[in-house]
């Protein structure tokens, strides 16, 4: 009897080690089971959402010492905290006593966490600070085994905080590898090379988390899945006006000068900048209509004259998709985070970002830029993403036809000279190519076929290095 | 120069934002509450008509209840937040509401395929006077049930309507929708609330 049987009224379900991923993942196609089997999902929560570097939070959410924000590492409830000494940690939100969560707020500031159940309390370093009526214990609680568990490795890259339970993972920067470059470029277009989070559009869909990752550099779906968005954004275009939004996908995108690029470890990148005019004001010219657009544009132009174009570009969506496996996506001005909830339920949170302009590089226009930027960022989650999420849900629905086994991702596969190696050594292909999907699936397969070494840490000094 | 707010958005600027934030701060005070039954009833009729037009999917007719320089606002934070520096679930001026309607009526909006059926309940209507005698603020509680693609779900919370009288008729200046779960991840919110 497999461990699953007890939950399943006698119907045996496979466990993940009964799957041979060599039989599920091929170069050109994958088996529907990777999206439909509970056992696969449970293994992913260990081998991927603990075994590799997983995005947890952004430093702007915890600017001061003692600030914390709730997060998850896979399904594990985590408190990301900047402790009283300033060290960023990812604590298990799980009381050492009998397991209750010790923090039930989404975000806040606290020097310590007291468990509501029996009152054990912990410093925000994770160290236990006391238990009620300690003379009822033979123990003196000096043993670190009573400290909160924590993610042993927590590292940041330019404000983005990641964690892993795997001591064998290379340092974060090495794991990010080639994707650091587009990430740097995306950050560096802003004053000070930094941004702050400013609330989010929060969405969810009834489908497997990989359906979202599979979509993240997909240039093939754009004019079909987003047909209503493209029509909407261009409904007022007339005369010599520039086409708005992702109109560059319209005719034959594979002959247009933009591309998809594949990095190591499942990261990839859709760079649409070569398809648009990136001289100052170029991005602004293709930005779709949004509340306040003409008002603030006039204001900024009046104030800045020739310099207005590049400032307005900061209110416009940057035409890139930067995807960091397994759960972080940077697109337009958004930081989109995906969070598996169950095999067939995924949250996707589109954090908005605001410009910070401490040195007044925008000549007094930062508030106007941010007022525009809030509104440009509300567009895609409202009018674009909902249609994609419905298509992900309908993939999940379609895959219930289990005898039809294969999901194809072979667009571009086997065509000589279509996929090339760029001068930096990474693969690039035309924008509608599925090469990014094939390469990510090979990374996924390797992860699912190996057993990571997963540990938690309770030693306050050793943790979060 | 006169601008058409269906085509350009000149009215959404600092003054507009400030007036919205001010209108929605500390407006529900007991001593401002309107007790005149006839006046209250006229407010309730407006809200019920709005709900009916939305349930009947008569979106163009629905928009005639709004002034040209209007706002449809669903905050992402329970206290409303400051829309100048925070993302909202949506913050639609007239042109963007028309965008929204255009998309909902476009047969390629897959999130509305098939089109949702909705049933709205509106209750607990309170009306408050403001410093402008032509402007009232309304608070009401709503429960909207949506059926779409085999799934039935509910949205609930309270509305804050800012309404103004125009030639003896109430028109909606701002509709603020306060979902009780506005800061949670929501599935396929593509209808107008
Ligand atoms: S479970 Fe936390 S004190 Fe008992
Ligand atoms: Fe998409």
XYZ file of C-alpha atoms and ligand atoms in Angstrom:
663
model
C 0.000 0.000 0.000
C 1.342 3.405 -0.918
C 0.995 6.215 1.606
C -1.604 7.813 -0.641
C -4.091 4.991 -0.430
C -5.285 5.919 3.008
C -6.517 9.267 1.706
C -8.133 7.874 -1.345
C -10.779 5.328 -0.353
C -8.885 2.461 -1.913
C -8.114 4.049 -5.274
C -4.362 3.842 -5.630
C -2.688 7.047 -6.833
C 0.905 6.962 -7.953
C 3.640 8.511 -5.879
C 6.186 10.668 -7.618
C 8.937 8.070 -7.402
C 6.729 5.825 -9.482
C 7.067 8.313 -12.303
C 9.995 8.119 -14.624
C 10.441 11.673 -15.797
C 12.322 10.309 -18.801
C 8.930 9.045 -19.918
C 7.108 12.279 -19.109
C 9.380 14.917 -20.562
C 10.772 14.780 -24.053
C 12.553 17.393 -26.105
C 9.405 18.402 -27.975
C 6.533 17.485 -25.626
C 5.560 16.749 -22.043
C 3.024 14.415 -20.510
C -0.231 15.794 -19.090
C 0.547 14.074 -15.772
C 3.028 16.760 -14.752
C 0.042 19.125 -14.534
C -2.528 16.717 -13.097
C -0.884 14.443 -10.533
C -0.998 15.343 -6.842
C 2.160 13.374 -6.210
C 4.091 15.413 -8.768
C 2.893 18.624 -7.146
C 3.988 17.471 -3.691
C 7.435 16.639 -5.026
C 7.669 20.037 -6.721
C 7.048 21.720 -3.384
C 10.247 20.044 -2.152
C 12.488 19.674 -5.147
C 11.727 23.065 -6.687
C 9.970 25.284 -4.127
C 12.683 24.573 -1.519
C 15.398 22.940 -3.593
C 16.236 26.022 -5.707
C 16.358 29.741 -4.922
C 12.758 30.894 -4.589
C 11.714 34.546 -4.577
C 10.220 35.491 -1.176
C 9.781 39.252 -0.873
C 11.157 42.656 -1.812
C 13.299 44.733 0.532
C 11.020 47.759 0.082
C 8.341 45.781 1.940
C 10.541 45.679 5.054
C 12.444 48.976 4.963
C 13.176 49.322 8.717
C 14.626 47.003 11.328
C 11.858 44.891 12.943
C 9.656 45.090 9.824
C 8.205 41.835 8.594
C 6.054 40.567 5.734
C 4.322 37.197 5.392
C 5.382 35.003 2.508
C 5.562 31.376 1.497
C 8.307 29.022 0.440
C 6.232 26.608 -1.591
C 3.399 25.845 0.814
C 5.460 26.647 3.932
C 4.254 29.753 5.767
C 7.238 32.066 6.185
C 7.851 35.388 7.902
C 10.412 37.469 6.052
C 11.829 39.791 8.664
C 14.526 42.405 8.992
C 15.567 41.528 12.521
C 16.549 44.015 15.220
C 20.160 43.954 14.012
C 19.132 44.523 10.382
C 19.724 40.983 9.153
C 17.088 39.683 6.729
C 15.775 36.281 7.726
C 13.039 33.925 6.571
C 11.515 32.345 9.678
C 9.175 29.396 9.618
C 5.842 30.723 10.797
C 5.390 27.675 12.969
C 5.617 27.531 16.726
C 8.248 25.097 17.936
C 5.872 23.920 20.684
C 2.937 22.367 18.876
C 3.032 24.001 15.501
C 0.668 26.985 15.476
C 1.570 29.961 13.346
C 3.088 32.638 15.556
C 2.355 35.579 13.245
C -1.052 36.087 11.696
C -0.600 39.483 10.143
C 0.301 40.024 6.533
C 2.780 42.795 7.282
C 3.937 44.914 10.208
C 6.678 45.637 12.672
C 7.527 43.507 15.697
C 10.566 42.889 17.882
C 9.172 39.518 18.859
C 6.423 37.068 18.019
C 4.285 35.531 20.765
C 2.381 32.376 19.915
C -1.333 32.939 20.582
C -1.887 29.321 21.664
C 0.227 28.823 24.831
C 2.295 31.961 24.773
C 5.763 30.792 23.764
C 7.556 33.792 22.417
C 10.444 34.404 20.057
C 12.711 37.325 19.169
C 12.524 38.360 15.529
C 15.857 36.597 15.038
C 13.947 33.358 15.654
C 15.563 32.810 19.056
C 13.162 31.697 21.738
C 12.700 34.428 24.336
C 10.536 32.678 26.880
C 7.731 30.290 27.722
C 4.989 30.748 30.338
C 5.687 29.111 33.749
C 9.092 27.707 32.811
C 9.431 25.862 36.122
C 6.962 23.351 34.712
C 9.740 22.210 32.372
C 12.787 20.183 33.284
C 14.454 21.993 30.386
C 15.895 25.512 30.474
C 15.236 26.306 26.780
C 18.822 27.298 26.091
C 19.038 24.576 23.460
C 18.640 26.097 19.971
C 16.259 23.273 19.129
C 13.532 25.464 20.635
C 14.240 28.423 18.357
C 11.970 28.948 15.378
C 13.099 27.019 12.352
C 14.401 29.225 9.583
C 15.344 29.053 5.961
C 19.083 28.370 6.169
C 20.003 30.478 3.167
C 18.466 33.858 2.425
C 20.125 36.194 -0.054
C 19.103 39.361 -1.881
C 19.887 40.607 -5.316
C 19.289 44.366 -5.671
C 16.295 44.318 -3.361
C 14.825 40.962 -4.384
C 14.968 38.487 -1.483
C 15.281 34.778 -2.199
C 15.536 31.713 0.007
C 16.389 28.041 -0.361
C 16.565 25.055 1.970
C 19.270 23.529 -0.180
C 22.853 23.980 1.075
C 24.171 22.698 -2.249
C 22.647 25.517 -4.291
C 25.291 27.890 -5.661
C 25.155 31.468 -4.319
C 22.105 33.407 -5.517
C 24.021 35.517 -8.039
C 25.423 32.409 -9.643
C 21.957 30.828 -9.749
C 20.570 33.933 -11.480
C 23.415 33.887 -13.989
C 22.540 35.538 -17.311
C 19.180 36.866 -16.139
C 20.994 39.401 -13.948
C 21.773 41.520 -17.000
C 18.181 42.246 -18.083
C 17.248 42.637 -14.421
C 20.020 45.204 -13.995
C 18.929 47.057 -17.120
C 15.330 47.094 -15.936
C 16.322 48.533 -12.564
C 18.876 50.954 -13.970
C 16.343 52.784 -16.125
C 15.043 54.270 -12.852
C 16.672 57.027 -10.787
C 18.999 55.496 -8.215
C 18.582 52.075 -9.856
C 15.835 51.212 -7.424
C 12.064 51.089 -6.965
C 9.523 50.614 -4.226
C 6.446 48.414 -4.131
C 3.111 50.238 -4.113
C 0.422 47.629 -3.575
C -0.720 45.109 -6.129
C -3.309 43.655 -8.426
C -3.999 40.258 -6.880
C -5.344 37.521 -9.114
C -5.741 33.775 -8.962
C -6.627 30.958 -11.331
C -7.744 27.370 -11.012
C -4.799 25.761 -12.684
C -1.334 24.395 -12.082
C 1.459 26.909 -11.400
C 3.513 25.711 -14.382
C 0.827 26.903 -16.783
C 1.787 30.433 -15.783
C 5.508 29.810 -16.050
C 4.948 28.162 -19.471
C 3.279 31.370 -20.634
C 5.837 33.810 -19.328
C 7.978 34.169 -22.476
C 5.292 32.968 -24.869
C 5.071 35.299 -27.854
C 2.850 32.877 -29.726
C -0.334 33.534 -27.721
C -0.286 37.331 -27.717
C -2.512 38.278 -30.625
C -4.948 35.451 -29.900
C -5.259 35.354 -26.140
C -5.007 39.159 -25.868
C -7.136 39.947 -28.882
C -9.672 41.935 -26.844
C -6.908 43.947 -25.165
C -5.205 44.831 -28.451
C -8.523 45.898 -29.957
C -9.369 47.935 -26.865
C -6.027 49.741 -26.688
C -6.219 50.702 -30.336
C -9.897 51.607 -30.553
C -9.152 55.344 -30.495
C -6.050 55.264 -32.716
C -6.486 57.365 -35.821
C -4.506 58.943 -38.643
C -0.778 58.935 -38.042
C -1.052 57.868 -34.398
C 1.321 55.147 -33.385
C -0.245 51.689 -32.731
C -0.515 51.071 -29.001
C 0.578 48.295 -26.689
C 1.816 45.004 -28.094
C 0.751 45.847 -31.650
C 4.232 44.798 -32.839
C 3.013 41.202 -32.600
C 0.386 41.827 -35.244
C 1.707 40.921 -38.674
C 4.648 38.507 -38.715
C 6.400 38.782 -35.361
C 9.027 36.166 -36.214
C 10.408 38.530 -38.831
C 10.368 41.486 -36.448
C 13.633 42.412 -34.756
C 12.855 41.097 -31.253
C 13.671 37.796 -29.654
C 13.376 35.292 -26.840
C 16.525 34.332 -24.957
C 17.111 31.361 -22.700
C 19.389 31.497 -19.668
C 20.523 28.769 -17.304
C 18.374 27.247 -14.531
C 15.037 27.845 -16.278
C 15.293 31.624 -16.471
C 14.404 33.356 -19.704
C 13.768 36.677 -21.300
C 11.584 38.235 -23.958
C 13.213 41.426 -25.171
C 10.731 43.452 -27.186
C 12.763 46.646 -27.096
C 14.258 46.145 -30.585
C 10.690 46.185 -31.970
C 9.887 49.627 -30.609
C 11.322 53.092 -30.873
C 13.430 53.457 -27.752
C 14.572 57.016 -28.371
C 13.316 59.396 -25.636
C 9.513 59.485 -25.669
C 9.253 56.394 -27.871
C 7.765 54.170 -25.179
C 5.330 56.876 -24.185
C 4.101 57.072 -27.784
C 2.913 53.465 -27.700
C 1.498 53.545 -24.179
C -2.240 52.883 -24.241
C -4.764 55.412 -22.920
C -4.963 55.679 -19.143
C -6.498 57.997 -16.549
C -4.688 61.319 -16.299
C -2.593 60.646 -19.390
C -3.130 63.950 -21.208
C -3.240 66.051 -18.048
C 0.113 64.941 -16.685
C 1.732 64.742 -20.088
C 0.926 68.420 -20.673
C 2.216 69.253 -17.194
C 5.501 67.388 -17.686
C 6.053 68.772 -21.180
C 5.455 72.290 -20.016
C 7.899 71.862 -17.179
C 10.649 69.944 -18.955
C 10.399 70.794 -22.635
C 12.873 68.628 -24.570
C 13.620 66.471 -21.566
C 9.983 65.401 -21.138
C 10.170 62.331 -23.377
C 12.533 60.275 -21.238
C 10.642 61.213 -18.074
C 7.329 60.153 -19.639
C 8.978 56.878 -20.640
C 9.271 56.074 -16.936
C 5.485 56.082 -16.716
C 5.326 53.705 -19.679
C 5.617 49.943 -19.676
C 9.127 48.669 -20.350
C 8.716 46.140 -23.185
C 10.431 43.169 -21.536
C 9.510 39.908 -19.824
C 12.199 38.746 -17.405
C 11.413 35.357 -15.910
C 13.251 33.933 -12.920
C 12.482 30.283 -12.253
C 10.295 29.269 -10.549
C 8.131 32.161 -9.351
C 9.322 35.664 -10.259
C 8.388 37.608 -13.385
C 9.301 41.157 -14.268
C 7.294 42.665 -17.082
C 6.367 46.185 -17.982
C 6.776 47.910 -14.624
C 5.381 44.999 -12.648
C 6.975 42.506 -10.323
C 4.681 39.533 -10.787
C 4.974 36.738 -8.247
C 3.333 33.380 -8.644
C 2.393 31.275 -5.656
C 1.179 27.686 -5.874
C -1.771 27.039 -3.551
C -2.542 23.492 -4.634
C -2.123 21.262 -7.693
C -4.868 23.195 -9.471
C -4.853 26.591 -7.792
C -2.306 29.380 -8.194
C -2.188 32.954 -6.939
C -0.491 35.548 -9.064
C 0.228 38.905 -7.502
C 1.170 41.835 -9.728
C 3.110 44.197 -7.506
C 3.114 47.720 -8.780
C 6.355 49.650 -8.577
C 6.855 53.348 -7.914
C 9.804 55.529 -8.870
C 11.945 56.907 -6.044
C 13.776 60.095 -6.952
C 15.929 61.181 -4.043
C 18.316 63.272 -6.158
C 15.558 64.961 -8.168
C 16.745 63.492 -11.448
C 13.195 63.970 -12.742
C 13.242 67.730 -12.023
C 10.253 67.777 -9.679
C 8.138 65.458 -11.822
C 8.349 62.260 -9.796
C 4.858 62.592 -8.315
C 3.338 63.157 -11.738
C 5.247 60.173 -13.121
C 4.021 57.965 -10.296
C 0.427 59.186 -10.648
C 0.582 58.065 -14.304
C 2.462 54.927 -13.506
C -0.165 53.683 -11.043
C -2.754 53.864 -13.794
C -0.646 52.377 -16.606
C 0.070 49.419 -14.335
C -3.619 48.732 -13.655
C -4.252 48.141 -17.334
C -2.734 44.747 -18.071
C -3.973 42.875 -14.967
C -7.500 44.157 -15.694
C -7.686 43.809 -19.446
C -4.995 41.336 -20.459
C -4.098 38.857 -17.756
C -7.676 37.781 -17.057
C -7.943 36.325 -20.534
C -4.666 34.418 -20.125
C -5.747 33.069 -16.743
C -8.979 31.816 -18.298
C -6.933 30.051 -20.944
C -4.729 28.463 -18.252
C -7.882 27.254 -16.476
C -9.178 25.848 -19.705
C -5.891 23.967 -20.257
C -6.351 22.421 -16.826
C -9.928 21.519 -17.809
C -8.831 20.073 -21.144
C -6.131 17.923 -19.545
C -8.855 15.982 -17.712
C -9.070 14.031 -20.955
C -6.236 11.919 -19.598
C -5.929 9.403 -22.417
C -4.784 12.211 -24.691
C -1.360 12.336 -23.161
C 0.871 14.939 -24.770
C 1.302 18.656 -24.470
C 3.359 19.959 -27.401
C 5.970 22.651 -27.197
C 7.829 22.074 -30.442
C 7.327 25.376 -32.226
C 10.719 26.033 -33.799
C 12.043 22.561 -32.945
C 14.016 20.860 -35.716
C 14.205 23.893 -38.026
C 17.864 24.455 -38.901
C 19.320 27.858 -37.988
C 16.124 29.106 -36.329
C 17.568 28.957 -32.836
C 20.970 30.573 -32.538
C 23.616 31.028 -29.931
C 24.083 34.671 -29.040
C 27.573 36.117 -28.522
C 27.123 35.623 -24.767
C 26.559 31.911 -25.326
C 22.824 31.846 -24.582
C 20.209 30.528 -27.003
C 18.038 33.032 -28.804
C 15.057 32.416 -31.038
C 12.284 34.305 -32.801
C 9.674 35.794 -30.444
C 6.966 33.171 -30.983
C 9.346 30.240 -30.507
C 8.752 27.686 -27.760
C 12.471 27.091 -27.218
C 12.229 28.723 -23.769
C 9.632 26.158 -22.773
C 11.623 23.197 -24.003
C 14.754 24.354 -22.220
C 12.888 25.047 -18.963
C 11.319 21.598 -19.098
C 14.782 20.036 -19.260
C 15.788 21.997 -16.158
C 12.554 20.901 -14.495
C 13.177 17.295 -15.431
C 16.674 17.318 -13.936
C 15.358 18.814 -10.711
C 12.533 16.308 -10.457
C 14.902 13.396 -11.106
C 17.395 14.289 -8.397
C 17.015 14.371 -4.645
C 18.014 17.707 -3.119
C 19.518 18.004 0.306
C 16.968 20.096 2.247
C 17.685 21.434 5.716
C 16.285 23.946 8.179
C 18.404 25.992 10.568
C 17.784 26.944 14.207
C 21.190 28.305 15.016
C 20.698 32.079 14.960
C 24.244 32.843 13.851
C 24.441 30.194 11.144
C 21.107 31.081 9.558
C 20.468 33.430 6.678
C 24.045 33.547 5.429
C -10.760 74.539 -24.515
C -13.420 71.890 -23.995
C -12.083 68.329 -23.868
C -14.145 65.222 -24.499
C -13.466 62.913 -21.521
C -14.388 59.910 -23.666
C -11.324 60.613 -25.785
C -8.822 62.372 -23.562
C -8.195 62.433 -19.842
C -7.464 65.993 -18.808
C -9.671 65.973 -15.739
C -7.717 63.342 -13.804
C -5.038 65.551 -12.287
C -3.886 66.618 -8.827
C -7.105 68.551 -8.112
C -9.284 65.632 -9.078
C -7.268 63.183 -6.997
C -7.358 65.527 -4.046
C -11.105 66.006 -4.302
C -11.650 62.235 -4.460
C -9.445 61.605 -1.441
C -11.175 64.431 0.469
C -14.674 63.241 -0.480
C -13.927 59.801 0.867
C -12.409 60.907 4.165
C -14.622 61.130 7.238
C -17.875 61.493 5.365
C -20.016 58.995 7.244
C -20.754 61.153 10.261
C -24.006 60.611 12.133
C -24.938 64.278 12.191
C -24.735 64.498 8.393
C -27.083 61.577 7.823
C -30.213 62.367 5.852
C -33.484 61.261 7.440
C -35.980 62.657 4.942
C -37.675 59.487 3.566
C -38.396 60.975 0.139
C -34.822 62.050 -0.398
C -33.493 58.725 0.816
C -35.879 56.923 -1.464
C -34.667 58.868 -4.487
C -31.113 57.753 -3.658
C -32.177 54.174 -3.240
C -33.922 54.249 -6.609
C -30.722 55.378 -8.274
C -28.745 52.506 -6.738
C -31.413 49.968 -7.588
C -31.574 51.184 -11.146
C -27.814 50.923 -11.444
C -27.912 47.342 -10.150
C -30.695 46.439 -12.550
C -28.914 47.831 -15.610
C -25.728 45.977 -14.684
C -27.628 42.720 -14.096
C -29.283 43.160 -17.478
C -25.860 43.754 -19.032
C -27.065 47.097 -20.409
C -23.659 48.642 -19.953
C -24.135 51.632 -22.259
C -27.370 52.525 -20.464
C -25.624 52.033 -17.139
C -22.996 54.596 -18.073
C -25.671 57.238 -18.713
C -26.177 57.300 -14.943
C -22.701 58.863 -14.644
C -21.530 62.423 -15.239
C -19.030 62.819 -18.113
C -16.044 63.291 -15.760
C -16.749 60.303 -13.568
C -14.780 57.671 -11.684
C -15.259 53.953 -10.994
C -12.865 52.961 -8.225
C -12.195 49.616 -6.552
C -9.419 50.117 -3.964
C -7.007 47.270 -3.178
C -6.773 48.292 0.483
C -9.616 48.228 3.017
C -9.237 51.913 3.916
C -9.273 53.026 0.306
C -5.649 54.081 0.166
C -4.187 56.946 -1.830
C -4.643 56.290 -5.548
C -1.786 58.651 -6.452
C 0.769 56.367 -4.861
C -0.986 53.004 -4.691
C -2.284 50.544 -7.225
C -6.033 49.942 -7.036
C -7.956 46.916 -8.263
C -9.157 49.529 -10.726
C -9.350 53.301 -10.930
C -11.243 54.000 -14.133
C -11.943 57.436 -15.530
C -14.619 57.777 -18.215
C -12.380 56.717 -21.082
C -11.197 53.655 -19.216
C -14.757 52.715 -18.239
C -15.603 52.925 -21.921
C -12.535 50.771 -22.628
C -13.820 48.275 -20.082
C -17.266 48.203 -21.666
C -15.753 47.939 -25.148
C -13.714 44.931 -24.039
C -16.617 43.259 -22.262
C -18.663 43.618 -25.441
C -15.820 42.283 -27.600
C -16.440 38.640 -28.380
C -12.745 37.823 -27.866
C -12.612 38.633 -24.150
C -12.034 35.016 -23.109
C -12.577 35.727 -19.416
C -16.173 36.559 -20.350
C -16.754 33.578 -22.556
C -19.568 32.783 -21.813
C -20.802 36.114 -20.492
C -21.425 36.210 -16.742
C -24.905 36.242 -15.293
C -25.215 38.335 -12.169
C -27.745 39.043 -9.441
C -27.118 42.042 -7.200
C -28.629 42.811 -3.838
C -28.275 46.342 -2.480
C -29.286 47.151 1.055
C -28.604 49.315 4.136
C -28.629 52.527 2.143
C -27.593 55.601 4.113
C -27.311 59.052 2.595
C -25.079 61.825 3.923
C -25.130 65.480 3.079
C -21.905 67.282 2.206
C -20.718 70.882 2.250
C -22.046 71.170 -1.307
C -25.840 71.157 -1.213
C -25.994 69.556 -4.662
C -23.782 66.656 -3.666
C -24.613 63.646 -1.495
C -22.591 60.666 -0.371
C -24.284 57.268 -0.203
C -23.230 54.173 1.633
C -24.853 50.876 0.750
C -24.091 47.203 1.273
C -23.970 44.905 -1.728
C -23.980 41.204 -2.386
C -23.364 40.285 -6.014
C -23.590 36.691 -7.126
C -21.968 35.828 -10.415
C -22.391 32.691 -12.443
C -19.857 32.104 -15.178
C -18.534 28.995 -16.918
C -19.997 26.580 -14.381
C -18.732 28.537 -11.394
C -20.865 30.534 -8.963
C -19.148 33.102 -6.787
C -20.027 36.132 -4.725
C -18.576 39.585 -4.262
C -19.606 41.504 -1.225
C -18.796 44.716 0.575
C -20.069 48.262 0.536
C -20.408 50.971 -2.043
C -19.602 54.608 -1.509
C -21.387 56.638 -4.184
C -20.775 60.330 -4.614
C -23.789 61.728 -6.443
C -24.754 65.155 -7.689
C -28.012 66.628 -8.796
C -28.224 67.715 -12.417
C -31.444 69.330 -13.555
C -33.422 67.595 -10.841
C -31.871 64.203 -11.536
C -29.195 62.326 -9.610
C -26.023 61.497 -11.504
C -23.101 59.472 -10.201
C -19.826 61.364 -9.860
C -17.786 58.611 -8.219
C -18.500 54.997 -7.355
C -16.167 53.463 -4.833
C -16.462 49.699 -4.382
C -15.115 48.384 -1.096
C -14.795 44.627 -1.355
C -14.406 42.950 2.014
C -11.651 40.866 0.428
C -10.119 43.619 -1.716
C -6.590 42.758 -0.528
C -6.878 39.066 -1.385
C -6.206 37.237 -4.634
C -9.472 37.230 -6.590
C -10.443 34.884 -9.389
C -11.583 36.311 -12.733
C -12.977 39.634 -11.584
C -13.921 40.796 -15.065
C -17.445 42.089 -14.433
C -18.252 45.639 -13.371
C -19.058 45.500 -9.662
S 1.613 25.956 19.916
Fe 2.676 27.798 20.240
S 2.798 27.919 22.392
Fe 1.800 26.048 22.061
Fe -0.220 36.936 -22.011
